[in-house]
C-alpha cells in the first residue's frame, strides 16, 4: 500500500490488523475461554454490587453511590477491550479502521483516568465525613456530588483528548499490523513514519504530571483522614472509619500499582517479547475490574450484609421451589 518516495511518504494506512499474542498465532482460539471466563466474572461481581447499592435505599449515600459508579466504570473498561478481542480470537477478523482505533484508544484511556478521578472524589468524600462529621450532610449534597462527577469527566477528557488528537495527525506508513490486542497508544505510534517526539513528550508528561498530582492529593487526604480517625473517642466508630479507609486504600493501591508497573516494564524490559507486554497490558486493564468489587463487597460491612442476605434469600427460594421427590403420607398406597 503506502510507501516511501524519495525519502518522503505520501500515503498513510487507514485501517490496521490487531495482532495480539503473535507467539500463539496458531492457538489464539485457546485464549477465548480464559478471557471469556474472566470477563463474565468481572461482569457478575461488579453488577452484583451495583445492584445491591441500587436496590437498597439505606445504601443511597454518597460513598456507596461513588462505589457503584467506580464499578460501572470497571464494566465499561472491560467491555471496551475484551469482547472485541474475543471476537478477533474466535473469527480471525482483526482489521480495524483508524477512526475506530482512535475511538477505542480514547475510551480505554478515558476510563482509566476517570477511574482515578473517582478515587479522588471518594477521598474528598471520606475526608469530609471523618474530619467534619457533623457538617457532612450539609457539605456533601447531591448537587455537590454531581458537580464533582462532571468535573471528573471534564478532567479525564482534557487529559486524554490531546494524546488522541495528536495521534490522529500522525501518518502510519511502516506497517498496518498493530502488535497488540487493542489500540494502545505506543503500539500504534510504532507504525508511524514521521517525527513523533511531540506525541511521546506529551503522552509521558501528561501521565507523569497527573500521576504525581493524584498521589499528592490522595496522600494528603488520607494522611489527614487517618490522623482524624485515630482521634475518634469511640472505638467502634474509629474501627469503622479505618476499615472504610483501608478498603479505599487497597483499591487505590491496586489501580495505581497496576498502571505504573505496566508503564515501567514497558520502558525498562525492552528485551521481553511482545506477548509479555500484551499480557501486562491485559493485567493492568483487567485486574482492578476484577479486584475492586471483591474488596468493596467483602470489606464494606453494609454492602456485605446485604449481599449475604441476598444469597440467603436466593437459597431459600431454591429450596422452597424444589419439587417434592417423594409423595406425602396421604398419597402413599394403602
mmCIF file of C-alpha atoms in Angstrom:
data_model
loop_
_atom_site.group_PDB
_atom_site.id
_atom_site.type_symbol
_atom_site.label_atom_id
_atom_site.label_comp_id
_atom_site.label_asym_id
_atom_site.label_seq_id
_atom_site.Cartn_x
_atom_site.Cartn_y
_atom_site.Cartn_z
ATOM 1 C CA UNK A 1 0.000 0.000 0.000
ATOM 2 C CA UNK A 2 1.662 3.201 1.126
ATOM 3 C CA UNK A 3 5.367 3.670 0.922
ATOM 4 C CA UNK A 4 8.339 5.932 0.892
ATOM 5 C CA UNK A 5 9.103 8.009 -2.143
ATOM 6 C CA UNK A 6 12.388 9.922 -2.411
ATOM 7 C CA UNK A 7 12.779 9.948 1.344
ATOM 8 C CA UNK A 8 9.247 11.166 1.950
ATOM 9 C CA UNK A 9 5.936 9.446 2.449
ATOM 10 C CA UNK A 10 2.785 10.248 0.559
ATOM 11 C CA UNK A 11 0.226 7.788 1.890
ATOM 12 C CA UNK A 12 -0.899 6.527 5.257
ATOM 13 C CA UNK A 13 -2.697 3.379 6.317
ATOM 14 C CA UNK A 14 -6.328 3.975 7.264
ATOM 15 C CA UNK A 15 -7.021 0.516 8.690
ATOM 16 C CA UNK A 16 -4.939 -1.907 10.727
ATOM 17 C CA UNK A 17 -4.696 -5.534 11.770
ATOM 18 C CA UNK A 18 -4.794 -6.065 15.530
ATOM 19 C CA UNK A 19 -2.419 -8.990 16.065
ATOM 20 C CA UNK A 20 -2.065 -9.557 19.785
ATOM 21 C CA UNK A 21 -0.219 -12.623 21.075
ATOM 22 C CA UNK A 22 1.606 -13.347 17.831
ATOM 23 C CA UNK A 23 3.574 -16.077 19.598
ATOM 24 C CA UNK A 24 0.317 -18.041 19.897
ATOM 25 C CA UNK A 25 -0.966 -17.226 16.434
ATOM 26 C CA UNK A 26 -1.971 -20.817 15.665
ATOM 27 C CA UNK A 27 -3.576 -21.344 19.065
ATOM 28 C CA UNK A 28 -5.212 -17.960 19.645
ATOM 29 C CA UNK A 29 -8.612 -19.640 19.930
ATOM 30 C CA UNK A 30 -7.359 -21.260 23.148
ATOM 31 C CA UNK A 31 -7.255 -17.783 24.720
ATOM 32 C CA UNK A 32 -11.007 -17.339 24.253
ATOM 33 C CA UNK A 33 -12.044 -19.496 27.217
ATOM 34 C CA UNK A 34 -9.807 -17.921 29.925
ATOM 35 C CA UNK A 35 -10.523 -14.352 28.812
ATOM 36 C CA UNK A 36 -14.250 -15.064 28.410
ATOM 37 C CA UNK A 37 -14.377 -16.604 31.894
ATOM 38 C CA UNK A 38 -12.524 -13.622 33.339
ATOM 39 C CA UNK A 39 -14.886 -11.206 31.577
ATOM 40 C CA UNK A 40 -18.003 -12.996 32.853
ATOM 41 C CA UNK A 41 -16.647 -12.956 36.413
ATOM 42 C CA UNK A 42 -15.961 -9.222 36.084
ATOM 43 C CA UNK A 43 -19.485 -8.586 34.797
ATOM 44 C CA UNK A 44 -21.144 -10.685 37.506
ATOM 45 C CA UNK A 45 -19.202 -9.384 40.515
ATOM 46 C CA UNK A 46 -19.403 -5.709 39.536
ATOM 47 C CA UNK A 47 -23.077 -5.921 38.534
ATOM 48 C CA UNK A 48 -23.927 -7.725 41.776
ATOM 49 C CA UNK A 49 -22.507 -4.949 43.959
ATOM 50 C CA UNK A 50 -24.068 -2.257 41.741
ATOM 51 C CA UNK A 51 -27.464 -3.991 42.008
ATOM 52 C CA UNK A 52 -27.089 -4.200 45.781
ATOM 53 C CA UNK A 53 -26.368 -0.483 46.083
ATOM 54 C CA UNK A 54 -29.171 0.463 43.675
ATOM 55 C CA UNK A 55 -31.825 -1.755 45.283
ATOM 56 C CA UNK A 56 -31.159 -0.872 48.931
ATOM 57 C CA UNK A 57 -32.400 2.555 49.965
ATOM 58 C CA UNK A 58 -30.092 2.554 53.000
ATOM 59 C CA UNK A 59 -27.116 2.498 50.597
ATOM 60 C CA UNK A 60 -28.234 5.585 48.666
ATOM 61 C CA UNK A 61 -25.469 7.646 50.233
ATOM 62 C CA UNK A 62 -22.527 9.406 48.529
ATOM 63 C CA UNK A 63 -19.885 6.827 49.432
ATOM 64 C CA UNK A 64 -21.888 3.845 48.163
ATOM 65 C CA UNK A 65 -23.048 5.698 45.054
ATOM 66 C CA UNK A 66 -19.421 6.503 44.226
ATOM 67 C CA UNK A 67 -18.522 2.830 44.730
ATOM 68 C CA UNK A 68 -21.303 1.858 42.317
ATOM 69 C CA UNK A 69 -20.042 4.433 39.791
ATOM 70 C CA UNK A 70 -16.497 3.104 40.104
ATOM 71 C CA UNK A 71 -17.686 -0.447 39.453
ATOM 72 C CA UNK A 72 -19.771 0.709 36.476
ATOM 73 C CA UNK A 73 -16.589 2.219 35.022
ATOM 74 C CA UNK A 74 -14.914 -1.165 35.590
ATOM 75 C CA UNK A 75 -17.589 -2.865 33.487
ATOM 76 C CA UNK A 76 -17.206 -0.266 30.727
ATOM 77 C CA UNK A 77 -13.401 -0.630 30.717
ATOM 78 C CA UNK A 78 -13.553 -4.419 30.441
ATOM 79 C CA UNK A 79 -16.253 -4.222 27.768
ATOM 80 C CA UNK A 80 -14.193 -1.794 25.701
ATOM 81 C CA UNK A 81 -11.357 -4.321 25.418
ATOM 82 C CA UNK A 82 -12.443 -7.916 25.996
ATOM 83 C CA UNK A 83 -15.407 -8.512 23.575
ATOM 84 C CA UNK A 84 -13.559 -7.141 20.506
ATOM 85 C CA UNK A 85 -10.509 -9.176 21.496
ATOM 86 C CA UNK A 86 -12.583 -12.361 21.894
ATOM 87 C CA UNK A 87 -14.279 -11.726 18.554
ATOM 88 C CA UNK A 88 -10.932 -11.415 16.809
ATOM 89 C CA UNK A 89 -9.595 -14.552 18.513
ATOM 90 C CA UNK A 90 -12.573 -16.671 17.514
ATOM 91 C CA UNK A 91 -13.205 -15.364 13.987
ATOM 92 C CA UNK A 92 -9.714 -14.134 12.975
ATOM 93 C CA UNK A 93 -11.354 -10.872 11.903
ATOM 94 C CA UNK A 94 -8.780 -8.457 13.241
ATOM 95 C CA UNK A 95 -8.986 -5.409 10.983
ATOM 96 C CA UNK A 96 -9.972 -2.087 12.500
ATOM 97 C CA UNK A 97 -10.288 1.316 10.868
ATOM 98 C CA UNK A 98 -8.208 4.266 12.084
ATOM 99 C CA UNK A 99 -11.245 6.199 13.438
ATOM 100 C CA UNK A 100 -12.420 3.126 15.365
ATOM 101 C CA UNK A 101 -8.872 2.554 16.602
ATOM 102 C CA UNK A 102 -8.623 6.122 17.877
ATOM 103 C CA UNK A 103 -12.082 5.822 19.400
ATOM 104 C CA UNK A 104 -11.095 2.670 21.273
ATOM 105 C CA UNK A 105 -7.874 4.351 22.396
ATOM 106 C CA UNK A 106 -9.822 7.321 23.755
ATOM 107 C CA UNK A 107 -12.314 5.092 25.591
ATOM 108 C CA UNK A 108 -9.591 2.953 27.199
ATOM 109 C CA UNK A 109 -7.531 5.878 28.479
ATOM 110 C CA UNK A 110 -10.575 7.968 29.394
ATOM 111 C CA UNK A 111 -11.964 5.176 31.570
ATOM 112 C CA UNK A 112 -8.584 4.601 33.231
ATOM 113 C CA UNK A 113 -8.210 8.303 34.070
ATOM 114 C CA UNK A 114 -11.876 8.620 35.075
ATOM 115 C CA UNK A 115 -11.364 5.673 37.424
ATOM 116 C CA UNK A 116 -8.532 7.559 39.132
ATOM 117 C CA UNK A 117 -10.582 10.751 39.320
ATOM 118 C CA UNK A 118 -13.435 8.895 41.029
ATOM 119 C CA UNK A 119 -10.924 7.738 43.628
ATOM 120 C CA UNK A 120 -10.041 11.397 44.209
ATOM 121 C CA UNK A 121 -13.713 12.269 44.709
ATOM 122 C CA UNK A 122 -14.056 9.347 47.131
ATOM 123 C CA UNK A 123 -11.048 10.610 49.067
ATOM 124 C CA UNK A 124 -12.684 14.035 49.360
ATOM 125 C CA UNK A 125 -15.938 12.421 50.488
ATOM 126 C CA UNK A 126 -14.167 10.425 53.236
ATOM 127 C CA UNK A 127 -12.153 13.493 54.263
ATOM 128 C CA UNK A 128 -15.323 15.492 54.934
ATOM 129 C CA UNK A 129 -17.118 12.518 56.545
ATOM 130 C CA UNK A 130 -14.348 11.802 59.062
ATOM 131 C CA UNK A 131 -12.835 15.245 59.653
ATOM 132 C CA UNK A 132 -16.153 17.166 59.687
ATOM 133 C CA UNK A 133 -18.792 14.541 60.572
ATOM 134 C CA UNK A 134 -21.379 16.979 61.922
ATOM 135 C CA UNK A 135 -21.304 19.131 58.782
ATOM 136 C CA UNK A 136 -21.065 16.206 56.355
ATOM 137 C CA UNK A 137 -24.779 16.124 55.338
ATOM 138 C CA UNK A 138 -24.862 19.837 54.555
ATOM 139 C CA UNK A 139 -21.490 19.837 52.710
ATOM 140 C CA UNK A 140 -21.691 16.654 50.622
ATOM 141 C CA UNK A 141 -25.025 17.142 48.915
ATOM 142 C CA UNK A 142 -26.343 15.513 45.773
ATOM 143 C CA UNK A 143 -25.659 18.713 43.865
ATOM 144 C CA UNK A 144 -22.027 18.801 45.005
ATOM 145 C CA UNK A 145 -21.591 15.113 44.167
ATOM 146 C CA UNK A 146 -22.977 15.622 40.647
ATOM 147 C CA UNK A 147 -20.703 18.629 40.157
ATOM 148 C CA UNK A 148 -17.648 16.652 41.239
ATOM 149 C CA UNK A 149 -18.511 13.819 38.845
ATOM 150 C CA UNK A 150 -18.902 16.309 35.985
ATOM 151 C CA UNK A 151 -15.552 17.821 36.959
ATOM 152 C CA UNK A 152 -14.006 14.332 36.912
ATOM 153 C CA UNK A 153 -15.410 13.713 33.422
ATOM 154 C CA UNK A 154 -14.087 17.075 32.215
ATOM 155 C CA UNK A 155 -10.639 16.484 33.690
ATOM 156 C CA UNK A 156 -10.456 12.988 32.205
ATOM 157 C CA UNK A 157 -11.421 14.282 28.763
ATOM 158 C CA UNK A 158 -8.921 17.153 28.906
ATOM 159 C CA UNK A 159 -6.131 14.721 29.834
ATOM 160 C CA UNK A 160 -6.855 12.091 27.178
ATOM 161 C CA UNK A 161 -8.069 14.220 24.250
ATOM 162 C CA UNK A 162 -4.685 15.879 23.433
ATOM 163 C CA UNK A 163 -2.967 12.492 23.222
ATOM 164 C CA UNK A 164 -5.611 11.078 20.878
ATOM 165 C CA UNK A 165 -5.794 14.243 18.747
ATOM 166 C CA UNK A 166 -2.018 14.206 18.258
ATOM 167 C CA UNK A 167 -2.175 10.521 17.357
ATOM 168 C CA UNK A 168 -4.829 11.245 14.711
ATOM 169 C CA UNK A 169 -2.416 13.606 12.923
ATOM 170 C CA UNK A 170 0.356 11.016 12.591
ATOM 171 C CA UNK A 171 0.965 9.272 9.254
ATOM 172 C CA UNK A 172 1.304 5.484 9.504
ATOM 173 C CA UNK A 173 3.451 4.090 6.708
ATOM 174 C CA UNK A 174 5.691 1.459 8.266
ATOM 175 C CA UNK A 175 3.095 -1.294 8.565
ATOM 176 C CA UNK A 176 -0.609 -1.929 9.012
ATOM 177 C CA UNK A 177 -0.081 -4.538 11.761
ATOM 178 C CA UNK A 178 -0.563 -3.413 15.384
ATOM 179 C CA UNK A 179 1.208 -5.945 17.580
ATOM 180 C CA UNK A 180 -1.360 -5.603 20.340
ATOM 181 C CA UNK A 181 -4.866 -6.845 21.166
ATOM 182 C CA UNK A 182 -6.167 -3.261 21.421
ATOM 183 C CA UNK A 183 -5.322 0.166 20.043
ATOM 184 C CA UNK A 184 -2.732 1.050 22.655
ATOM 185 C CA UNK A 185 -1.011 4.391 22.071
ATOM 186 C CA UNK A 186 2.626 3.336 21.816
ATOM 187 C CA UNK A 187 1.773 0.186 19.838
ATOM 188 C CA UNK A 188 0.133 2.422 17.232
ATOM 189 C CA UNK A 189 2.935 5.003 17.308
ATOM 190 C CA UNK A 190 5.449 2.301 16.375
ATOM 191 C CA UNK A 191 3.839 2.252 12.917
ATOM 192 C CA UNK A 192 4.464 5.946 12.286
ATOM 193 C CA UNK A 193 6.847 7.126 9.601
ATOM 194 C CA UNK A 194 7.391 10.671 10.791
ATOM 195 C CA UNK A 195 8.600 12.564 13.845
ATOM 196 C CA UNK A 196 6.513 11.567 16.876
ATOM 197 C CA UNK A 197 8.705 13.183 19.534
ATOM 198 C CA UNK A 198 5.877 15.581 20.384
ATOM 199 C CA UNK A 199 3.458 12.675 20.856
ATOM 200 C CA UNK A 200 5.883 10.879 23.156
ATOM 201 C CA UNK A 201 6.656 14.021 25.131
ATOM 202 C CA UNK A 202 3.011 14.991 25.589
ATOM 203 C CA UNK A 203 1.968 11.446 26.495
ATOM 204 C CA UNK A 204 4.747 10.971 29.042
ATOM 205 C CA UNK A 205 4.372 14.475 30.524
ATOM 206 C CA UNK A 206 0.612 14.159 30.928
ATOM 207 C CA UNK A 207 0.932 10.737 32.533
ATOM 208 C CA UNK A 208 3.699 11.706 34.977
ATOM 209 C CA UNK A 209 2.162 15.063 35.922
ATOM 210 C CA UNK A 210 -1.272 13.630 36.620
ATOM 211 C CA UNK A 211 0.034 10.577 38.444
ATOM 212 C CA UNK A 212 2.213 12.722 40.713
ATOM 213 C CA UNK A 213 -0.609 15.208 41.295
ATOM 214 C CA UNK A 214 -3.066 12.407 42.069
ATOM 215 C CA UNK A 215 -0.679 10.742 44.516
ATOM 216 C CA UNK A 216 -0.010 14.045 46.295
ATOM 217 C CA UNK A 217 -3.736 14.767 46.655
ATOM 218 C CA UNK A 218 -4.540 11.220 47.779
ATOM 219 C CA UNK A 219 -1.607 11.170 50.197
ATOM 220 C CA UNK A 220 -2.589 14.497 51.738
ATOM 221 C CA UNK A 221 -6.248 13.473 52.054
ATOM 222 C CA UNK A 222 -5.725 10.051 53.606
ATOM 223 C CA UNK A 223 -2.989 11.210 55.967
ATOM 224 C CA UNK A 224 -5.450 13.746 57.370
ATOM 225 C CA UNK A 225 -8.220 11.115 57.376
ATOM 226 C CA UNK A 226 -6.160 8.531 59.274
ATOM 227 C CA UNK A 227 -4.932 11.162 61.730
ATOM 228 C CA UNK A 228 -8.523 12.263 62.395
ATOM 229 C CA UNK A 229 -9.742 8.652 62.659
ATOM 230 C CA UNK A 230 -7.271 7.850 65.458
ATOM 231 C CA UNK A 231 -8.587 10.855 67.396
ATOM 232 C CA UNK A 232 -12.158 9.484 67.430
ATOM 233 C CA UNK A 233 -13.002 8.556 71.029
ATOM 234 C CA UNK A 234 -15.499 5.808 70.191
ATOM 235 C CA UNK A 235 -13.723 2.542 69.453
ATOM 236 C CA UNK A 236 -16.490 1.301 67.158
ATOM 237 C CA UNK A 237 -16.594 4.495 65.109
ATOM 238 C CA UNK A 238 -12.793 4.578 64.889
ATOM 239 C CA UNK A 239 -12.673 0.971 63.704
ATOM 240 C CA UNK A 240 -15.380 1.601 61.085
ATOM 241 C CA UNK A 241 -13.592 4.699 59.762
ATOM 242 C CA UNK A 242 -10.248 2.903 59.485
ATOM 243 C CA UNK A 243 -11.852 -0.133 57.848
ATOM 244 C CA UNK A 244 -13.542 2.048 55.234
ATOM 245 C CA UNK A 245 -10.316 3.904 54.517
ATOM 246 C CA UNK A 246 -8.495 0.580 54.319
ATOM 247 C CA UNK A 247 -10.835 -0.573 51.546
ATOM 248 C CA UNK A 248 -10.292 2.632 49.575
ATOM 249 C CA UNK A 249 -6.514 2.423 50.041
ATOM 250 C CA UNK A 250 -6.482 -1.174 48.801
ATOM 251 C CA UNK A 251 -8.356 -0.127 45.657
ATOM 252 C CA UNK A 252 -6.029 2.848 45.154
ATOM 253 C CA UNK A 253 -3.005 0.569 45.508
ATOM 254 C CA UNK A 254 -4.452 -1.907 43.002
ATOM 255 C CA UNK A 255 -5.287 0.749 40.402
ATOM 256 C CA UNK A 256 -2.096 2.793 40.602
ATOM 257 C CA UNK A 257 0.330 -0.102 41.070
ATOM 258 C CA UNK A 258 -1.037 -1.917 38.014
ATOM 259 C CA UNK A 259 -0.852 1.142 35.746
ATOM 260 C CA UNK A 260 2.568 2.256 36.997
ATOM 261 C CA UNK A 261 4.100 -1.225 36.854
ATOM 262 C CA UNK A 262 2.897 -1.634 33.273
ATOM 263 C CA UNK A 263 4.453 1.702 32.258
ATOM 264 C CA UNK A 264 7.742 0.895 33.988
ATOM 265 C CA UNK A 265 8.032 -2.588 32.496
ATOM 266 C CA UNK A 266 7.093 -1.294 29.047
ATOM 267 C CA UNK A 267 10.017 1.154 29.113
ATOM 268 C CA UNK A 268 12.567 -0.960 31.007
ATOM 269 C CA UNK A 269 12.045 -4.549 29.811
ATOM 270 C CA UNK A 270 12.609 -3.859 26.133
ATOM 271 C CA UNK A 271 14.103 -7.322 25.601
ATOM 272 C CA UNK A 272 10.856 -9.033 26.651
ATOM 273 C CA UNK A 273 8.635 -10.403 23.906
ATOM 274 C CA UNK A 274 5.598 -8.528 22.670
ATOM 275 C CA UNK A 275 3.369 -11.273 24.094
ATOM 276 C CA UNK A 276 4.726 -10.475 27.575
ATOM 277 C CA UNK A 277 3.916 -6.787 27.094
ATOM 278 C CA UNK A 278 0.420 -7.709 25.894
ATOM 279 C CA UNK A 279 -0.172 -9.861 28.962
ATOM 280 C CA UNK A 280 0.966 -6.978 31.186
ATOM 281 C CA UNK A 281 -1.427 -4.649 29.374
ATOM 282 C CA UNK A 282 -4.291 -7.089 29.936
ATOM 283 C CA UNK A 283 -3.181 -7.368 33.560
ATOM 284 C CA UNK A 284 -3.280 -3.640 34.278
ATOM 285 C CA UNK A 285 -6.548 -3.169 32.397
ATOM 286 C CA UNK A 286 -8.486 -6.064 33.926
ATOM 287 C CA UNK A 287 -7.011 -6.579 37.405
ATOM 288 C CA UNK A 288 -8.750 -3.555 39.013
ATOM 289 C CA UNK A 289 -12.021 -4.576 37.326
ATOM 290 C CA UNK A 290 -11.738 -7.991 38.958
ATOM 291 C CA UNK A 291 -10.428 -6.985 42.393
ATOM 292 C CA UNK A 292 -12.417 -3.811 43.154
ATOM 293 C CA UNK A 293 -15.867 -5.450 43.614
ATOM 294 C CA UNK A 294 -14.297 -8.163 45.777
ATOM 295 C CA UNK A 295 -12.659 -5.574 48.022
ATOM 296 C CA UNK A 296 -15.783 -3.468 48.427
ATOM 297 C CA UNK A 297 -18.132 -6.445 48.636
ATOM 298 C CA UNK A 298 -16.076 -8.223 51.301
ATOM 299 C CA UNK A 299 -14.730 -5.307 53.354
ATOM 300 C CA UNK A 300 -17.630 -2.816 53.347
ATOM 301 C CA UNK A 301 -19.890 -4.012 56.166
ATOM 302 C CA UNK A 302 -23.157 -2.551 54.888
ATOM 303 C CA UNK A 303 -22.685 -3.945 51.373
ATOM 304 C CA UNK A 304 -21.505 -7.307 52.724
ATOM 305 C CA UNK A 305 -24.584 -7.644 54.952
ATOM 306 C CA UNK A 306 -26.948 -7.022 52.041
ATOM 307 C CA UNK A 307 -25.026 -9.453 49.822
ATOM 308 C CA UNK A 308 -25.248 -12.160 52.496
ATOM 309 C CA UNK A 309 -28.979 -11.506 52.871
ATOM 310 C CA UNK A 310 -29.386 -11.707 49.074
ATOM 311 C CA UNK A 311 -27.625 -15.080 48.919
ATOM 312 C CA UNK A 312 -29.697 -16.392 51.827
ATOM 313 C CA UNK A 313 -32.957 -15.357 50.131
ATOM 314 C CA UNK A 314 -31.785 -16.975 46.902
ATOM 315 C CA UNK A 315 -31.007 -20.236 48.698
ATOM 316 C CA UNK A 316 -34.377 -20.220 50.432
ATOM 317 C CA UNK A 317 -36.166 -19.692 47.114
ATOM 318 C CA UNK A 318 -34.234 -22.559 45.555
ATOM 319 C CA UNK A 319 -35.157 -24.923 48.377
ATOM 320 C CA UNK A 320 -38.828 -23.873 48.505
ATOM 321 C CA UNK A 321 -39.226 -24.227 44.748
ATOM 322 C CA UNK A 322 -37.529 -27.629 44.698
ATOM 323 C CA UNK A 323 -40.157 -30.225 43.673
ATOM 324 C CA UNK A 324 -41.097 -32.943 46.123
ATOM 325 C CA UNK A 325 -39.393 -36.145 45.104
ATOM 326 C CA UNK A 326 -41.484 -38.376 47.368
ATOM 327 C CA UNK A 327 -45.275 -38.496 47.825
ATOM 328 C CA UNK A 328 -46.767 -37.401 51.123
ATOM 329 C CA UNK A 329 -48.228 -39.862 53.665
ATOM 330 C CA UNK A 330 -51.738 -39.306 52.304
ATOM 331 C CA UNK A 331 -50.634 -40.207 48.827
ATOM 332 C CA UNK A 332 -48.901 -43.457 49.845
ATOM 333 C CA UNK A 333 -50.757 -46.564 48.702
ATOM 334 C CA UNK A 334 -52.604 -48.361 51.485
#
